[in-house]
Short mmCIF file of C-alpha atoms and ligand atoms in Angstrom, two decimals:
data_model
loop_
_atom_site.label_atom_id
_atom_site.label_comp_id
_atom_site.label_asym_id
_atom_site.label_seq_id
_atom_site.Cartn_x
_atom_site.Cartn_y
_atom_site.Cartn_z
CA MET A 301 -7.22 2.10 21.16
CA ARG A 302 -7.00 5.79 20.36
CA TYR A 303 -5.17 7.43 17.47
CA ILE A 304 -2.93 10.46 17.66
CA SER A 305 -1.27 12.59 14.99
CA THR A 306 2.47 12.42 14.27
CA ARG A 307 2.42 16.22 14.52
CA GLY A 308 0.78 16.28 17.91
CA HIS A 309 -2.01 18.77 17.40
CA THR A 310 -5.18 16.69 17.30
CA ASP A 311 -7.36 15.14 19.98
CA PRO A 312 -7.15 11.35 20.25
CA LYS A 313 -9.67 9.63 17.96
CA THR A 314 -11.19 6.19 17.53
CA PHE A 315 -10.71 3.83 14.58
CA GLY A 316 -14.18 4.62 13.23
CA GLN A 317 -13.42 8.33 13.36
CA ILE A 318 -10.18 8.12 11.38
CA LEU A 319 -11.47 5.52 8.90
CA LEU A 320 -12.86 8.14 6.54
CA GLU A 321 -10.06 10.64 7.07
CA GLY A 322 -6.79 11.11 5.25
CA LEU A 323 -4.29 13.42 6.88
CA ALA A 324 -4.94 14.55 10.44
CA PRO A 325 -6.13 18.19 10.62
CA ASP A 326 -2.62 19.30 11.65
CA GLY A 327 -1.15 17.75 8.50
CA GLY A 328 0.25 14.71 10.32
CA LEU A 329 -0.52 11.00 9.98
CA TYR A 330 -2.58 9.01 12.45
CA MET A 331 -0.77 6.54 14.67
CA PRO A 332 -1.98 4.25 17.45
CA GLU A 333 -1.27 5.75 20.86
CA ALA A 334 0.75 2.62 21.66
CA TYR A 335 1.41 -0.64 19.84
CA PRO A 336 -0.45 -3.61 21.29
CA ARG A 337 2.13 -6.26 22.30
CA VAL A 338 1.54 -9.86 21.37
CA ASP A 339 2.82 -12.46 23.86
CA ALA A 340 4.10 -15.98 23.20
CA ALA A 341 0.80 -17.64 24.07
CA THR A 342 -1.06 -15.41 21.62
CA LEU A 343 1.44 -16.13 18.84
CA GLU A 344 0.97 -19.83 19.52
CA ARG A 345 -2.81 -19.48 19.23
CA TRP A 346 -2.62 -17.34 16.09
CA ARG A 347 -0.32 -19.80 14.30
CA GLY A 348 -3.20 -22.17 13.61
CA LEU A 349 -5.78 -19.62 12.47
CA SER A 350 -7.19 -19.18 8.97
CA TYR A 351 -6.34 -15.92 7.21
CA PRO A 352 -9.70 -14.21 7.90
CA ASP A 353 -9.62 -15.27 11.57
CA LEU A 354 -6.05 -13.99 11.95
CA ALA A 355 -7.08 -10.70 10.30
CA CYS A 356 -9.94 -10.40 12.77
CA GLU A 357 -7.69 -11.05 15.79
CA ILE A 358 -5.16 -8.43 14.70
CA LEU A 359 -7.75 -5.85 13.71
CA SER A 360 -9.62 -6.22 16.98
CA LEU A 361 -6.50 -4.97 18.80
CA TYR A 362 -6.82 -1.73 16.84
CA VAL A 363 -10.59 -1.34 16.58
CA ASP A 364 -12.84 -0.86 19.56
CA ASP A 365 -15.81 0.87 18.06
CA ILE A 366 -17.03 -1.99 15.87
CA PRO A 367 -18.76 -4.88 17.68
CA PRO A 368 -16.59 -8.05 17.52
CA ALA A 369 -19.24 -10.08 15.71
CA ASP A 370 -19.50 -7.43 12.99
CA LEU A 371 -15.73 -7.23 12.62
CA ARG A 372 -15.54 -11.00 12.29
CA ALA A 373 -18.22 -10.96 9.59
CA ILE A 374 -16.41 -8.19 7.69
CA CYS A 375 -13.12 -10.15 7.73
CA ALA A 376 -14.86 -13.36 6.73
CA ARG A 377 -16.49 -11.81 3.67
CA THR A 378 -13.31 -9.94 2.66
CA TYR A 379 -10.70 -12.71 2.68
CA THR A 380 -12.36 -15.47 0.67
CA ALA A 381 -10.96 -18.00 -1.80
CA GLU A 382 -13.39 -16.57 -4.33
CA VAL A 383 -11.78 -13.11 -4.17
CA PHE A 384 -8.14 -14.12 -3.52
CA GLY A 385 -7.90 -17.30 -5.57
CA SER A 386 -7.22 -19.82 -2.76
CA ASP A 387 -8.03 -20.54 0.88
CA ALA A 388 -4.46 -19.58 1.78
CA ILE A 389 -5.27 -16.01 0.60
CA VAL A 390 -1.50 -15.37 0.78
CA PRO A 391 0.30 -18.50 -0.47
CA VAL A 392 3.96 -18.72 0.51
CA ARG A 393 6.32 -20.61 -1.83
CA SER A 394 10.06 -21.30 -1.73
CA LEU A 395 12.40 -20.07 -4.42
CA SER A 396 15.37 -21.88 -2.90
CA PRO A 397 16.05 -23.28 0.59
CA GLY A 398 15.51 -20.51 3.15
CA PHE A 399 14.32 -18.03 0.52
CA HIS A 400 10.54 -17.60 0.27
CA ILE A 401 8.02 -15.57 -1.67
CA ALA A 402 4.73 -14.50 -0.07
CA GLY A 403 2.10 -13.98 -2.76
CA LEU A 404 0.17 -10.80 -1.99
CA SER A 405 -1.09 -10.39 -5.52
CA ASN A 406 -3.86 -12.92 -6.03
CA GLY A 407 -6.76 -10.52 -5.49
CA PRO A 408 -9.05 -9.06 -8.17
CA THR A 409 -6.44 -6.64 -9.60
CA LEU A 410 -3.42 -8.93 -9.18
CA ALA A 411 -1.46 -6.46 -7.07
CA PHE A 412 -0.94 -6.27 -3.32
CA LYS A 413 -3.11 -3.15 -2.92
CA ASP A 414 -6.11 -5.52 -2.96
CA MET A 415 -5.04 -6.98 0.41
CA ALA A 416 -5.95 -3.75 2.17
CA MET A 417 -8.37 -2.14 -0.23
CA GLN A 418 -10.83 -5.05 -0.22
CA LEU A 419 -11.07 -4.76 3.55
CA LEU A 420 -11.37 -0.98 3.40
CA GLY A 421 -14.29 -1.27 0.96
CA ASN A 422 -16.22 -3.44 3.40
CA LEU A 423 -15.28 -1.32 6.42
CA LEU A 424 -16.36 1.88 4.65
CA GLU A 425 -19.68 0.44 3.53
CA TYR A 426 -20.34 -0.69 7.11
CA GLU A 427 -19.35 2.62 8.70
CA LEU A 428 -21.26 4.75 6.19
CA ALA A 429 -24.42 2.70 6.66
CA ARG A 430 -24.08 3.06 10.42
CA ARG A 431 -23.76 6.83 10.11
CA GLY A 432 -26.35 7.17 7.36
CA GLU A 433 -23.77 8.95 5.22
CA GLU A 434 -22.42 8.74 1.71
CA LEU A 435 -18.91 9.14 0.34
CA ASN A 436 -17.61 10.11 -3.08
CA ILE A 437 -14.03 8.99 -3.50
CA LEU A 438 -11.90 11.16 -5.75
CA GLY A 439 -8.52 9.80 -6.69
CA ALA A 440 -5.67 9.79 -9.14
CA THR A 441 -3.85 6.67 -10.23
CA SER A 442 -1.04 5.60 -12.49
CA GLY A 443 -2.24 2.02 -12.25
CA ASP A 444 -2.46 -0.23 -9.22
CA THR A 445 -4.08 1.92 -6.54
CA GLY A 446 -6.94 3.16 -8.67
CA SER A 447 -7.95 -0.23 -9.95
CA ALA A 448 -7.67 -1.77 -6.46
CA ALA A 449 -9.94 1.00 -5.14
CA GLU A 450 -12.46 0.52 -7.92
CA TYR A 451 -12.60 -3.26 -7.50
CA ALA A 452 -12.99 -2.81 -3.74
CA MET A 453 -15.77 -0.22 -3.99
CA ARG A 454 -17.75 -1.53 -6.96
CA GLY A 455 -21.38 -2.08 -6.05
CA LYS A 456 -20.87 -0.80 -2.48
CA LYS A 457 -23.83 1.09 -1.08
CA GLY A 458 -23.27 4.76 -0.29
CA ILE A 459 -19.95 4.93 -2.14
CA ARG A 460 -19.06 6.31 -5.56
CA VAL A 461 -15.59 6.43 -7.08
CA PHE A 462 -14.25 9.08 -9.47
CA MET A 463 -10.82 7.88 -10.55
CA MET A 464 -8.55 9.90 -12.79
CA SER A 465 -5.76 8.30 -14.79
CA PRO A 466 -3.43 9.70 -17.46
CA HIS A 467 -5.10 9.01 -20.83
CA GLY A 468 -3.32 6.25 -22.75
CA ARG A 469 -0.42 5.95 -20.31
CA MET A 470 -1.27 2.89 -18.24
CA SER A 471 -0.33 -0.59 -19.46
CA PRO A 472 -2.93 -2.13 -21.81
CA PHE A 473 -3.82 -4.68 -19.11
CA GLN A 474 -4.29 -1.99 -16.48
CA GLN A 475 -6.49 0.07 -18.79
CA ALA A 476 -8.61 -2.95 -19.63
CA GLN A 477 -8.90 -3.81 -15.96
CA MET A 478 -10.18 -0.40 -14.93
CA PHE A 479 -12.23 0.65 -17.91
CA SER A 480 -14.13 -2.63 -18.20
CA LEU A 481 -15.81 -1.93 -14.85
CA THR A 482 -19.29 -0.83 -15.77
CA ASP A 483 -20.81 -0.64 -12.28
CA ASP A 484 -23.03 2.42 -11.83
CA ASN A 485 -20.97 3.73 -8.91
CA ILE A 486 -17.58 3.61 -10.69
CA HIS A 487 -16.52 6.55 -12.85
CA ASN A 488 -13.27 6.39 -14.82
CA ILE A 489 -11.90 9.72 -15.94
CA ALA A 490 -9.06 9.59 -18.49
CA VAL A 491 -7.26 12.90 -18.21
CA GLU A 492 -5.41 14.25 -21.25
CA GLY A 493 -2.13 14.68 -19.40
CA VAL A 494 0.32 12.84 -17.18
CA PHE A 495 -0.14 11.37 -13.70
CA ASP A 496 1.06 14.58 -12.03
CA ASP A 497 -1.75 16.50 -13.78
CA CYS A 498 -4.24 14.04 -12.28
CA GLN A 499 -2.75 14.54 -8.84
CA ASP A 500 -2.82 18.32 -9.22
CA ILE A 501 -6.53 18.14 -10.06
CA VAL A 502 -7.22 16.05 -6.95
CA LYS A 503 -5.32 18.61 -4.89
CA ALA A 504 -7.18 21.55 -6.47
CA ILE A 505 -10.58 19.99 -5.86
CA SER A 506 -9.71 18.76 -2.34
CA GLY A 507 -8.47 22.25 -1.53
CA ASP A 508 -11.95 23.62 -2.21
CA ALA A 509 -13.43 22.96 1.23
CA ASP A 510 -16.90 24.08 0.23
CA PHE A 511 -17.11 21.81 -2.85
CA LYS A 512 -15.65 18.97 -0.83
CA ARG A 513 -18.20 19.26 1.95
CA ARG A 514 -21.16 19.83 -0.35
CA HIS A 515 -20.34 16.76 -2.44
CA ARG A 516 -18.98 14.56 0.35
CA ILE A 517 -15.63 14.11 -1.37
CA GLY A 518 -13.06 11.87 0.31
CA ALA A 519 -9.96 9.85 -0.54
CA VAL A 520 -8.59 6.38 0.15
CA ASN A 521 -4.90 7.06 -0.30
CA SER A 522 -1.91 5.16 0.97
CA ILE A 523 -1.73 7.03 4.27
CA ASN A 524 -5.09 5.65 5.42
CA TRP A 525 -4.49 3.83 8.71
CA ALA A 526 -7.03 1.07 8.03
CA ARG A 527 -5.10 0.14 4.89
CA LEU A 528 -1.90 -0.02 6.83
CA VAL A 529 -3.25 -2.20 9.61
CA ALA A 530 -4.77 -4.62 7.08
CA GLN A 531 -1.24 -5.08 5.73
CA VAL A 532 0.13 -6.03 9.16
CA VAL A 533 -1.82 -9.30 8.95
CA TYR A 534 0.22 -10.93 6.17
CA TYR A 535 3.51 -10.39 7.99
CA PHE A 536 2.18 -12.61 10.79
CA TRP A 537 0.66 -15.04 8.28
CA ALA A 538 3.87 -15.43 6.26
CA TYR A 539 5.92 -15.73 9.45
CA PHE A 540 3.83 -18.69 10.66
CA ARG A 541 4.24 -20.44 7.29
CA VAL A 542 8.07 -20.15 7.36
CA ALA A 543 9.32 -19.97 10.97
CA PRO A 544 9.57 -23.44 12.54
CA ASP A 545 8.53 -22.07 15.95
CA ASN A 546 7.52 -18.74 17.46
CA ALA A 547 11.00 -17.90 18.73
CA ALA A 548 12.69 -18.12 15.33
CA GLU A 549 13.58 -14.86 13.63
CA VAL A 550 12.94 -14.14 9.96
CA ASP A 551 13.83 -11.33 7.56
CA PHE A 552 11.44 -9.62 5.13
CA THR A 553 12.24 -7.73 1.94
CA VAL A 554 9.59 -5.34 0.69
CA PRO A 555 9.30 -3.70 -2.77
CA SER A 556 8.71 -0.12 -1.65
CA GLY A 557 7.37 3.17 -2.94
CA ASN A 558 5.24 5.12 -0.49
CA PHE A 559 6.48 2.98 2.41
CA GLY A 560 2.98 1.74 3.30
CA ASN A 561 3.86 -1.91 2.95
CA ALA A 562 7.21 -1.68 4.74
CA CYS A 563 5.65 0.44 7.50
CA ALA A 564 3.15 -2.36 8.15
CA GLY A 565 6.17 -4.62 8.68
CA HIS A 566 7.51 -2.14 11.21
CA VAL A 567 4.17 -2.21 13.04
CA ALA A 568 4.19 -6.04 13.08
CA ARG A 569 7.72 -5.94 14.52
CA MET A 570 6.70 -3.40 17.18
CA MET A 571 3.84 -5.73 18.15
CA GLY A 572 6.41 -8.40 18.92
CA LEU A 573 6.61 -10.49 15.74
CA PRO A 574 10.19 -11.84 15.66
CA ILE A 575 11.37 -10.00 12.55
CA SER A 576 15.11 -9.56 12.52
CA ARG A 577 15.59 -7.33 9.47
CA LEU A 578 13.16 -5.35 7.38
CA VAL A 579 14.80 -4.74 4.02
CA VAL A 580 13.40 -1.91 1.93
CA ALA A 581 13.88 -2.40 -1.83
CA THR A 582 13.51 0.48 -4.27
CA ASN A 583 13.99 0.92 -7.99
CA GLU A 584 15.86 3.86 -9.56
CA ASN A 585 13.59 6.15 -7.54
CA ASP A 586 15.68 5.55 -4.45
CA VAL A 587 14.37 8.13 -1.95
CA LEU A 588 13.99 5.42 0.69
CA ASP A 589 17.23 3.61 -0.04
CA GLU A 590 19.10 6.89 0.30
CA PHE A 591 17.39 7.59 3.62
CA PHE A 592 18.07 4.19 5.16
CA ARG A 593 21.67 4.14 3.94
CA THR A 594 22.69 7.70 4.80
CA GLY A 595 20.04 9.41 6.92
CA LEU A 596 19.37 11.95 4.17
CA TYR A 597 15.71 12.26 3.22
CA ARG A 598 15.46 14.22 -0.01
CA ILE A 599 12.20 14.52 -1.92
CA ARG A 600 12.55 14.66 -5.68
CA GLY A 601 11.02 17.02 -8.18
CA ARG A 602 9.26 15.96 -11.35
CA ASP A 603 12.54 16.03 -13.24
CA GLY A 604 14.18 13.84 -10.62
CA THR A 605 11.45 11.17 -10.69
CA PHE A 606 12.07 8.48 -13.29
CA GLU A 607 9.61 6.38 -15.27
CA THR A 608 10.81 2.84 -14.67
CA SER A 609 9.79 -0.71 -15.50
CA SER A 610 8.57 -1.15 -11.91
CA PRO A 611 6.18 1.81 -12.22
CA SER A 612 4.21 1.32 -9.00
CA MET A 613 7.36 2.31 -7.10
CA ASP A 614 7.97 5.49 -9.11
CA ILE A 615 7.59 8.01 -6.31
CA SER A 616 9.14 11.38 -5.52
CA LYS A 617 8.55 11.10 -1.77
CA ALA A 618 7.51 8.32 0.59
CA SER A 619 4.21 9.43 2.17
CA ASN A 620 4.22 6.93 5.03
CA LEU A 621 7.82 7.47 6.15
CA GLU A 622 6.57 10.08 8.63
CA ARG A 623 5.05 7.24 10.67
CA PHE A 624 8.39 5.51 11.11
CA LEU A 625 10.16 8.80 11.66
CA PHE A 626 7.78 9.57 14.52
CA ASP A 627 8.82 6.32 16.24
CA LEU A 628 12.48 6.86 15.39
CA LEU A 629 12.37 10.30 17.00
CA GLY A 630 10.98 8.78 20.20
CA ARG A 631 7.47 9.95 19.26
CA ASP A 632 8.53 13.58 19.53
CA ALA A 633 5.71 15.28 17.57
CA GLY A 634 7.40 18.68 17.71
CA ARG A 635 10.53 17.36 16.07
CA THR A 636 8.54 15.34 13.51
CA ARG A 637 6.66 18.51 12.58
CA LEU A 638 9.90 20.48 12.33
CA LEU A 639 11.42 17.98 9.90
CA MET A 640 8.38 16.92 7.86
CA ALA A 641 6.60 20.25 7.65
CA ASP A 642 9.10 23.08 8.07
CA ARG A 643 12.36 21.60 6.86
CA LEU A 644 10.88 19.76 3.86
CA ARG A 645 8.91 22.81 2.79
CA GLN A 646 11.88 25.13 3.09
CA GLU A 647 14.71 22.94 1.86
CA GLY A 648 13.12 19.84 0.31
CA SER A 649 15.28 17.61 2.50
CA PHE A 650 16.66 16.90 5.96
CA ASP A 651 19.63 14.89 7.08
CA LEU A 652 19.71 12.68 10.18
CA GLY A 653 23.05 11.15 9.17
CA ASP A 654 24.94 12.71 12.07
CA ASP A 655 22.13 12.26 14.56
CA PRO A 656 22.68 9.42 17.06
CA VAL A 657 19.02 8.51 16.61
CA PHE A 658 19.68 7.46 12.99
CA ALA A 659 21.74 4.42 13.96
CA GLU A 660 18.62 3.08 15.65
CA ALA A 661 16.89 2.72 12.29
CA ALA A 662 19.23 -0.17 11.59
CA GLU A 663 20.05 -1.42 15.07
CA ARG A 664 16.86 -1.14 17.05
CA TYR A 665 14.32 -1.26 14.23
CA GLY A 666 16.15 -3.64 11.90
CA PHE A 667 15.88 -1.59 8.72
CA ARG A 668 18.19 -2.24 5.76
CA SER A 669 17.79 -1.13 2.17
CA GLY A 670 18.96 -1.45 -1.40
CA ARG A 671 18.06 -0.37 -4.91
CA SER A 672 17.79 -2.03 -8.27
CA THR A 673 17.74 -0.92 -11.90
CA HIS A 674 16.06 -2.00 -15.13
CA VAL A 675 19.02 -4.20 -16.09
CA ASP A 676 19.02 -5.83 -12.63
CA ARG A 677 15.34 -6.60 -12.72
CA LEU A 678 15.53 -8.16 -16.19
CA ALA A 679 18.43 -10.35 -15.02
CA VAL A 680 16.56 -11.45 -11.89
CA ILE A 681 13.35 -12.23 -13.79
CA ARG A 682 15.33 -14.26 -16.29
CA GLU A 683 17.27 -16.11 -13.63
CA CYS A 684 14.21 -16.93 -11.51
CA TRP A 685 12.53 -18.28 -14.63
CA HIS A 686 15.42 -20.38 -15.88
CA GLN A 687 16.88 -21.57 -12.56
CA HIS A 688 13.77 -21.86 -10.40
CA GLY A 689 10.94 -22.15 -12.92
CA THR A 690 9.02 -19.28 -11.40
CA LEU A 691 8.03 -16.08 -13.16
CA ILE A 692 8.02 -12.93 -11.03
CA ASP A 693 6.92 -9.39 -11.79
CA PRO A 694 9.36 -6.43 -12.04
CA HIS A 695 8.54 -5.05 -8.54
CA THR A 696 9.08 -8.41 -6.92
CA ALA A 697 12.29 -8.75 -8.94
CA ASP A 698 13.62 -5.52 -7.40
CA ALA A 699 13.01 -7.06 -3.99
CA VAL A 700 14.55 -10.44 -4.85
CA ARG A 701 17.72 -8.71 -5.97
CA VAL A 702 17.98 -6.60 -2.82
CA ALA A 703 17.00 -9.53 -0.59
CA ARG A 704 19.88 -11.60 -1.91
CA ALA A 705 22.35 -8.88 -1.03
CA HIS A 706 21.07 -8.88 2.55
CA ALA A 707 20.27 -12.55 3.15
CA VAL A 708 21.98 -14.09 6.18
CA ALA A 709 22.70 -17.81 6.62
CA HIS A 710 20.13 -19.66 8.76
CA VAL A 711 17.65 -16.76 8.85
CA PRO A 712 14.72 -17.38 6.51
CA MET A 713 14.17 -14.53 4.05
CA ILE A 714 10.62 -13.74 2.94
CA VAL A 715 10.18 -11.54 -0.14
CA LEU A 716 6.77 -9.97 -0.57
CA GLU A 717 5.39 -10.46 -4.08
CA THR A 718 3.43 -7.31 -4.88
CA ALA A 719 2.11 -8.00 -8.39
CA LEU A 720 1.68 -10.82 -10.89
CA PRO A 721 3.80 -10.75 -14.08
CA VAL A 722 0.77 -10.51 -16.39
CA LYS A 723 0.29 -6.87 -15.32
CA PHE A 724 3.66 -5.92 -16.76
CA ALA A 725 3.81 -8.08 -19.87
CA SER A 726 6.21 -5.96 -21.92
CA THR A 727 8.99 -6.17 -19.30
CA ILE A 728 8.40 -9.92 -18.98
CA ARG A 729 8.69 -10.30 -22.76
CA GLU A 730 11.90 -8.30 -22.69
CA ALA A 731 13.32 -10.51 -19.94
CA VAL A 732 12.30 -14.00 -21.02
CA GLY A 733 10.97 -13.60 -24.55
CA GLN A 734 7.52 -14.95 -23.86
CA GLU A 735 4.08 -13.91 -22.66
CA PRO A 736 3.37 -14.15 -18.94
CA PRO A 737 0.55 -16.57 -18.11
CA ARG A 738 -2.81 -15.06 -17.45
CA PRO A 739 -5.20 -16.37 -14.76
CA ALA A 740 -8.27 -17.84 -16.46
CA ARG A 741 -10.62 -15.23 -15.05
CA PHE A 742 -8.79 -12.53 -17.03
CA GLU A 743 -9.14 -14.15 -20.46
CA GLY A 744 -10.56 -11.73 -23.01
CA LEU A 745 -10.34 -8.75 -20.63
CA GLU A 746 -9.22 -6.41 -23.41
CA HIS A 747 -12.34 -7.15 -25.44
CA LEU A 748 -14.94 -6.30 -22.80
CA PRO A 749 -17.04 -3.15 -23.23
CA ARG A 750 -15.47 -0.10 -21.60
CA ARG A 751 -16.83 2.89 -19.75
CA LEU A 752 -14.69 6.00 -19.37
CA LYS A 753 -14.90 9.75 -19.75
CA VAL A 754 -12.03 11.56 -21.45
CA LEU A 755 -11.49 15.08 -20.06
CA PRO A 756 -8.87 17.79 -20.52
CA ALA A 757 -6.25 18.25 -17.75
CA ASP A 758 -8.33 20.95 -16.12
CA ALA A 759 -9.73 20.95 -12.58
CA ALA A 760 -12.81 22.93 -13.64
CA ALA A 761 -13.76 20.30 -16.22
CA VAL A 762 -13.37 17.47 -13.69
CA ARG A 763 -15.27 19.40 -11.05
CA ALA A 764 -18.13 19.97 -13.49
CA PHE A 765 -18.21 16.29 -14.42
CA VAL A 766 -18.32 15.20 -10.76
CA ALA A 767 -21.03 17.71 -9.85
CA GLY A 768 -23.06 16.84 -12.95
CA THR A 769 -22.87 13.09 -12.28
CA LEU A 770 -23.92 13.52 -8.66
CA GLN A 771 -26.80 15.77 -9.68
CA ALA A 772 -28.00 13.21 -12.20
CA GLY A 773 -29.01 11.07 -9.24
CA PRO A 774 -28.29 7.70 -7.72
CA GLY A 775 -25.53 5.47 -8.96
C1 PLP B 279 1.99 0.14 -4.50
C2 PLP B 279 2.95 -0.90 -4.94
C3 PLP B 279 4.24 -1.00 -4.38
C4 PLP B 279 4.75 -0.03 -3.33
O1 PLP B 279 4.10 -0.16 -2.10
P1 PLP B 279 4.20 1.01 -1.00
O2 PLP B 279 3.28 0.60 0.07
O3 PLP B 279 3.76 2.27 -1.71
O4 PLP B 279 5.60 1.09 -0.56
C5 PLP B 279 5.07 -2.01 -4.81
N1 PLP B 279 4.68 -2.86 -5.79
C6 PLP B 279 3.47 -2.79 -6.36
C7 PLP B 279 3.13 -3.75 -7.46
C8 PLP B 279 2.55 -1.81 -5.97
O5 PLP B 279 1.35 -1.74 -6.55
#
């Protein structure tokens, strides 16, 4: 398998080559040259596999520069009951007949980012050791991504993490989760500013090619292909738990922000998994809902991006949408570049509403969408608790609401649960008037010793801290 750029100007690369890269050099996103197709006999064989074995089978279709035995070992040590809470790894439960919830949030940080990030940590450690290289990950987080990256990279040889977050702005649980990591290779930087300031600093430092090269600075953001392919696995897994046989079709609803999760569903569908509809659920930040309803893709400014009670979906643009767009445009890299680079830069939007190709998003690729608001998510959380005895988090609630609007009789609906309620306790209290339960391993988290560096919202200060830490030696 080789990987090409959605903008068409890079030589085909291998999985190992793109593992440590973000954007392709031409500004595009990496895509497999073609989707491997899975036949009926393969589906039948996969149905009985354990989660790590299924992950290995799917990954091996995309990876040909890691020996199979090594890949198997990496999957086996990633997807364990110890890390993900049960042998199922992704338990699937029913809310009501035909309506299911796939639990993607039982990893170390209780959000679905762990599903991919834990694998990426092990893949990176393997690849860096093989190359005799080191990597310093610089990132910005408003919560889930940063902690998932830190928990995936803690203690990994050859890797250090410098993670910026807006000082005092994450939920108390999220702060405790990140700052209580005291591993030598994890560096929390609390920036005196907002999330956008953190992102600007990452951009400023990443734009300094010399500093970046000298200090081996890299990223693990949501456009990383390895993260995306790791997410393909649970679509197959959940399908096998719910579909009575391998001909039956199911629908998925996905709480969406950067479109990484939903895009993995698209990839699973392109591989031949019988998914009928892929429903994209957003909150008030409805960039994706607007696109899938009307064909208009319009990125939002800071003023047009709202702080909501499902904060991990508070995005101004959907970084991974370019991957789907590339397929939608018949893999026309020139046209993808025209829309995503030129048109977005000049006008901040493009509109495919009148283009015949847009109808295919719904018809050929099965996409549907919907949005939800704070009031909706409170009502859904309350109702799930009182009617079904299950507590769901605000992001999952957005999806449950949208899923109901799109559910079709006799087609099982699977909602992806992307976080556990304990991460967003204040919204849960507002909805049901009580504290969300906390898994035993998180008791007393807020009282653990913390390690963090508070810095002003200034790229020079962060740069100096990174350089100084690296100079101080190992760790
Ligand atoms: C990141 C995240 C999302 C959005 O996922 P995308 O892949 O960015 O669409 C949804 N819910 C939670 C809890 C998340 O952490």
